[in-house]
PDB file of C-alpha atoms in Angstrom:
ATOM      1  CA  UNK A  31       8.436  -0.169  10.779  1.00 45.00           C
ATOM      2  CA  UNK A  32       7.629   2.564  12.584  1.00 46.00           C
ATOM      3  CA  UNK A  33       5.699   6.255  11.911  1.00 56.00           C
ATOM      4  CA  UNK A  34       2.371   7.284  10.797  1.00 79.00           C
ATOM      5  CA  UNK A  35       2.941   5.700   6.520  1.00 86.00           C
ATOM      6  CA  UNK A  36       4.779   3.265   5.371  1.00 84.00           C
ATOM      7  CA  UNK A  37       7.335   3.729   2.506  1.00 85.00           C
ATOM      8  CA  UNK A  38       6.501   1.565  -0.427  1.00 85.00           C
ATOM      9  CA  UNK A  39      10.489   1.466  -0.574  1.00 82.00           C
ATOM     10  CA  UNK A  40      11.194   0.457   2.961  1.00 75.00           C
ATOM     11  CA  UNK A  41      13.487  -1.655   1.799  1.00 70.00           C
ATOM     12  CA  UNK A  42      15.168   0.274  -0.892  1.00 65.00           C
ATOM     13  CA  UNK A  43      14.827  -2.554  -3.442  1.00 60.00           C
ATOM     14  CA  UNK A  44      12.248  -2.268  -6.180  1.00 59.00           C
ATOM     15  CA  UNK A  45      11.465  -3.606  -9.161  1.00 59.00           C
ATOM     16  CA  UNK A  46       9.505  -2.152 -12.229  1.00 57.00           C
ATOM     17  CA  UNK A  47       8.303  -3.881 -15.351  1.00 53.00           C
ATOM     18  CA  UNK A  48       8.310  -1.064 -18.307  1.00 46.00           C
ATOM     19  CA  UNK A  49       4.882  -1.384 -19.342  1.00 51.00           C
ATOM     20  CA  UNK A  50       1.700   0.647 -19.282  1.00 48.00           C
ATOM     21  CA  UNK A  51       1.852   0.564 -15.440  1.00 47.00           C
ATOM     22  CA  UNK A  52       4.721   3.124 -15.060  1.00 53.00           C
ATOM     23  CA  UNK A  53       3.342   5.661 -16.459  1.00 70.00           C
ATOM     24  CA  UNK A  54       0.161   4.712 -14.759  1.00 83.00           C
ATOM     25  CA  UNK A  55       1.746   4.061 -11.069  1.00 87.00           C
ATOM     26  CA  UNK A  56       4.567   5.292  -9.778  1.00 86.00           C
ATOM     27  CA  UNK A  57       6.227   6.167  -6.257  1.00 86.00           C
ATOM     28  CA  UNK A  58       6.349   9.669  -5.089  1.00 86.00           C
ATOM     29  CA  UNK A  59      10.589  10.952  -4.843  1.00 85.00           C
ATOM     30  CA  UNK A  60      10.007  13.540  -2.790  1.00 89.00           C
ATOM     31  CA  UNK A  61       6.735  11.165  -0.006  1.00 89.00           C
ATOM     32  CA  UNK A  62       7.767   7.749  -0.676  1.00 87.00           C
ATOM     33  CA  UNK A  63       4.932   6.492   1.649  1.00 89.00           C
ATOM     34  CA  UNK A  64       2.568   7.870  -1.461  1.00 90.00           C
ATOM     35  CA  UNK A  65       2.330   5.882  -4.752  1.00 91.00           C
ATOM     36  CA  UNK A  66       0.604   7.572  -6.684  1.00 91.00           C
ATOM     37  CA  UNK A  67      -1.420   6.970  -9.464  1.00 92.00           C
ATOM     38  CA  UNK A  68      -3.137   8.875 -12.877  1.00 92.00           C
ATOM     39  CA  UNK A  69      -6.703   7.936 -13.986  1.00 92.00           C
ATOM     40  CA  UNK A  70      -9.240  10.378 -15.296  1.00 91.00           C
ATOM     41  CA  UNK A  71     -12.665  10.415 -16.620  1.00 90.00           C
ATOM     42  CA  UNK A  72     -11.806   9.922 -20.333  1.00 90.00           C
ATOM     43  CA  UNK A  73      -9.059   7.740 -19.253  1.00 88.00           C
ATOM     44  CA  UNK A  74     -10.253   5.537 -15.809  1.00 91.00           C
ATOM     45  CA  UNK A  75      -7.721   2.914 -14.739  1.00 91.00           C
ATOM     46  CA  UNK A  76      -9.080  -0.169 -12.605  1.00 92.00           C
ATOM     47  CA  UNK A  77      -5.903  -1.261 -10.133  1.00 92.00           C
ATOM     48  CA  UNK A  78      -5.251  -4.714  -8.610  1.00 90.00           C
ATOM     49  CA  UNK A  79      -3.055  -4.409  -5.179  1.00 90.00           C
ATOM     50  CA  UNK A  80      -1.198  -7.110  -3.064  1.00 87.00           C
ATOM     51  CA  UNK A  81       0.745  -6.451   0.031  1.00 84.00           C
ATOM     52  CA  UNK A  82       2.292  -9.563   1.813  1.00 81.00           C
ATOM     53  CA  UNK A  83       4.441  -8.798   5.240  1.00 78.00           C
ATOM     54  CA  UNK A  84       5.717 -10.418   8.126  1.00 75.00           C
ATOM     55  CA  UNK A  85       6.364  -9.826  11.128  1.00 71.00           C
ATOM     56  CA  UNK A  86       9.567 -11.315  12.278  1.00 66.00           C
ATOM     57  CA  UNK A  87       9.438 -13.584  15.666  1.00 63.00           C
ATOM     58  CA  UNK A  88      12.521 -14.631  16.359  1.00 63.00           C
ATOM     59  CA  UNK A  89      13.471 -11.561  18.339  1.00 58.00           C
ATOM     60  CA  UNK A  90      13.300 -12.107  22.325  1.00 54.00           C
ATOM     61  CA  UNK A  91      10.360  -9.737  22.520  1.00 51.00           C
ATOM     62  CA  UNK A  92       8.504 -12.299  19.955  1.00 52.00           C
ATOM     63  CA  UNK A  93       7.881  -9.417  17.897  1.00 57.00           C
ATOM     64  CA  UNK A  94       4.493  -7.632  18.639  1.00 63.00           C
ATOM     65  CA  UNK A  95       3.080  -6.903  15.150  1.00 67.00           C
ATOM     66  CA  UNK A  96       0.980  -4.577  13.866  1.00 72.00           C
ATOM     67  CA  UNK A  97      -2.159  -3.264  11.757  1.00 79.00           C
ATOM     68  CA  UNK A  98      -1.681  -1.291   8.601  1.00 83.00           C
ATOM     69  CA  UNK A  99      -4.825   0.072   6.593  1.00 86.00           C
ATOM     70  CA  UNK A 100      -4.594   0.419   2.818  1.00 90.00           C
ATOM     71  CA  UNK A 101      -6.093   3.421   1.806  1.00 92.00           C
ATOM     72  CA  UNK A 102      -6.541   5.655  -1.310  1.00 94.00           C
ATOM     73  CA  UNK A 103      -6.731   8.891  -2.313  1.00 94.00           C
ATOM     74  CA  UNK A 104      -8.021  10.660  -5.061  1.00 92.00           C
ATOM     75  CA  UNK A 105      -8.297  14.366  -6.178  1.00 87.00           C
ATOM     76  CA  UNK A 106     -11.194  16.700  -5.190  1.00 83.00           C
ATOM     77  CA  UNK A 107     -12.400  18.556  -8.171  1.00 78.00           C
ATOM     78  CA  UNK A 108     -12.569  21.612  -5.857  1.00 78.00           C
ATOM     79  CA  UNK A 109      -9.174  22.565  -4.772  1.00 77.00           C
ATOM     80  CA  UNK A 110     -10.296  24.051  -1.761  1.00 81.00           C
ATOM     81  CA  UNK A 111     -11.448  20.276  -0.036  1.00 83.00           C
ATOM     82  CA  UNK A 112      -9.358  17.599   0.934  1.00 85.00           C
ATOM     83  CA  UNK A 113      -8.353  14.655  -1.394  1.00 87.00           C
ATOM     84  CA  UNK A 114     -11.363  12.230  -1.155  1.00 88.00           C
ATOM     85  CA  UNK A 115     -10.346   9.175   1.416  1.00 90.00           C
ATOM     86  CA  UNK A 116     -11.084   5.904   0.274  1.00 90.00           C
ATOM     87  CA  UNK A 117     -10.518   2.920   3.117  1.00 91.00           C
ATOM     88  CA  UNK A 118      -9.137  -0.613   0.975  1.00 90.00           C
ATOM     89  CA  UNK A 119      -8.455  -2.660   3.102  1.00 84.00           C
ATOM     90  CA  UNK A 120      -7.169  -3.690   6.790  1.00 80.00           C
ATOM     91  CA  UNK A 121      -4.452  -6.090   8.010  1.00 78.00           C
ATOM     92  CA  UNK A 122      -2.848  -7.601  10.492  1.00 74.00           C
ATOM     93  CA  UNK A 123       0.219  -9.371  12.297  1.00 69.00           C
ATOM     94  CA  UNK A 124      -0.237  -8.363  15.799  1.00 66.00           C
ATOM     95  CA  UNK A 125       0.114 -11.225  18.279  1.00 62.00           C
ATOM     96  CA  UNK A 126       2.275 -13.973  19.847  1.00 59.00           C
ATOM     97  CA  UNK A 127       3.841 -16.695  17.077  1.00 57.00           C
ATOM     98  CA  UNK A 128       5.303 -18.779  19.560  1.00 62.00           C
ATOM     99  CA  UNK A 129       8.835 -17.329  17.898  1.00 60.00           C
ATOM    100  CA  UNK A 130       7.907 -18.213  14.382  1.00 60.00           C
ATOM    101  CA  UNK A 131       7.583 -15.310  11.603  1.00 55.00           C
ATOM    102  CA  UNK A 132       3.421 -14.270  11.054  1.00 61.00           C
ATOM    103  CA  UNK A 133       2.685 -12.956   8.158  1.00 61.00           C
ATOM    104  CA  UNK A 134       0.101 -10.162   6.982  1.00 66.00           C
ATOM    105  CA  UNK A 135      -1.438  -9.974   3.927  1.00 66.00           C
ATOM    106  CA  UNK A 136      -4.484  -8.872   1.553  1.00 65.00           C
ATOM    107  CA  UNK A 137      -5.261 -11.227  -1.002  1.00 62.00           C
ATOM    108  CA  UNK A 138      -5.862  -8.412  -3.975  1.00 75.00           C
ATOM    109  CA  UNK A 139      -8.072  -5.062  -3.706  1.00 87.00           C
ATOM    110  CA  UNK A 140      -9.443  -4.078  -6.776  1.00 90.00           C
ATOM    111  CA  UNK A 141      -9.486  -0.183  -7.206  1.00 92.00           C
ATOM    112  CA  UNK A 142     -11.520   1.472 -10.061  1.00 93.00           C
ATOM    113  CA  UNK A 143     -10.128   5.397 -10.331  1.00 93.00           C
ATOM    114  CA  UNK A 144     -11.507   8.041 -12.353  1.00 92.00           C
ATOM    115  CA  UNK A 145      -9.476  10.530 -10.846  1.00 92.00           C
ATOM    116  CA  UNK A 146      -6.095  11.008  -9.789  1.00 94.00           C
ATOM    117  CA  UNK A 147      -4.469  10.139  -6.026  1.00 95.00           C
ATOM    118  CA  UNK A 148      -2.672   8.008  -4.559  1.00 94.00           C
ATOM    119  CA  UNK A 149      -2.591   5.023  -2.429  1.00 94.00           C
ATOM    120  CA  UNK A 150      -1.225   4.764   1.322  1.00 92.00           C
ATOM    121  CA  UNK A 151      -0.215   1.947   3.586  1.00 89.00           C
ATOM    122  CA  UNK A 152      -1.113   3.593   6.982  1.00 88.00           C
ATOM    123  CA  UNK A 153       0.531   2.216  10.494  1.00 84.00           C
ATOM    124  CA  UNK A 154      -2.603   1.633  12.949  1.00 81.00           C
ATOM    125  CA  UNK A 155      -0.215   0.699  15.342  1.00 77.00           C
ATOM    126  CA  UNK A 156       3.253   1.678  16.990  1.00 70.00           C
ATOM    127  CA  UNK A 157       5.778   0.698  15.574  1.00 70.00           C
ATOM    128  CA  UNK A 158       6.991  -3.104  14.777  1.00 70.00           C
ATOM    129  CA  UNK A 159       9.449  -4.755  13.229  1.00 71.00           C
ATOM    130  CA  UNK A 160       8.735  -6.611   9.732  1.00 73.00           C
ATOM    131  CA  UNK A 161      10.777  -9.080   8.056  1.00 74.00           C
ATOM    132  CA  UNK A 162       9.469  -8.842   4.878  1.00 77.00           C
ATOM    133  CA  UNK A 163       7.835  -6.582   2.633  1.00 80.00           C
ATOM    134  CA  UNK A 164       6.367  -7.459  -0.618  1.00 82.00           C
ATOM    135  CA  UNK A 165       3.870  -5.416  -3.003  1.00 85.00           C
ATOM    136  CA  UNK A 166       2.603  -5.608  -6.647  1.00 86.00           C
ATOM    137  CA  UNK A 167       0.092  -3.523  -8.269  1.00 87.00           C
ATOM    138  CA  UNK A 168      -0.906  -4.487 -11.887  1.00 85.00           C
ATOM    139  CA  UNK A 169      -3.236  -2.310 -14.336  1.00 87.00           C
ATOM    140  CA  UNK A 170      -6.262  -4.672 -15.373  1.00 87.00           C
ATOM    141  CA  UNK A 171      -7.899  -3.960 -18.355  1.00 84.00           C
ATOM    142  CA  UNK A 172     -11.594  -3.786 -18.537  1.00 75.00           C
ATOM    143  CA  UNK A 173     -14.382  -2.450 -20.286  1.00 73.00           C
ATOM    144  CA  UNK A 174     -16.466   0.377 -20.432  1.00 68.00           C
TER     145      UNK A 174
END
């Protein structure tokens, strides 16, 4: 993994369950580190994320991990400020494993939106390598 974002398709395989969700949540074609989402005020939309990684050990360096932030995003009403920044969540697999695989992992943030954005894993770190890369963000319903 390297770079400032991480793709949500590193690993170019996916999955999607046709439900609410995609039109909900979807991954950007064009910034695939962005997957975005569509809430609004009439319409809010309360999201439950969880990431699980690992870092892979096995290589002679040991692997040296890394930290990865999950953060949203949402609209500004007024065009002419930045998207409001929302910090999740932090995580990491930095660290010697004694050669063994160390995983990374946030055990589901819960993200109310009343606005549109989109959500970003962020490297904290240089780059490291990962040997595996799992996601899943579901829709809850709730009410108002």
């Amino acid at each position: 993994m390297g770079g400032v974002n991480v793709p949500w398709n590193k690993f170019n395989q996916t999955s999607t369950q046709s439900t609410v969700i995609n039109s909900a949540i979807y991954i950007d074609s064009s910034q695939t580190w962005m997957m975005r989402f569509q809430a609004s005020a009439s319409i809010p939309r309360l999201f439950r994320i969880s990431i699980f990684m690992t870092k892979h050990g096995d290589w002679i360096d040991n692997g040296t991990g890394g930290e990865l932030l999950l953060v949203a995003y949402e609209a500004n009403q007024n065009p002419l400020f930045p998207d409001i920044r929302i910090e999740l969540a932090m995580s990491t697999c930095s660290g010697t494993s004694y050669y063994r695989a160390r995983p990374m992992q946030w055990l589901c943030s819960t993200y109310y939106a009343v606005r549109p954005g989109y959500f970003v894993l962020e490297n904290r770190s240089y780059s490291f390598r990962v040997q595996s890369f799992s996601w899943n963000i579901a829709t809850l319903p709730f009410v108002n």
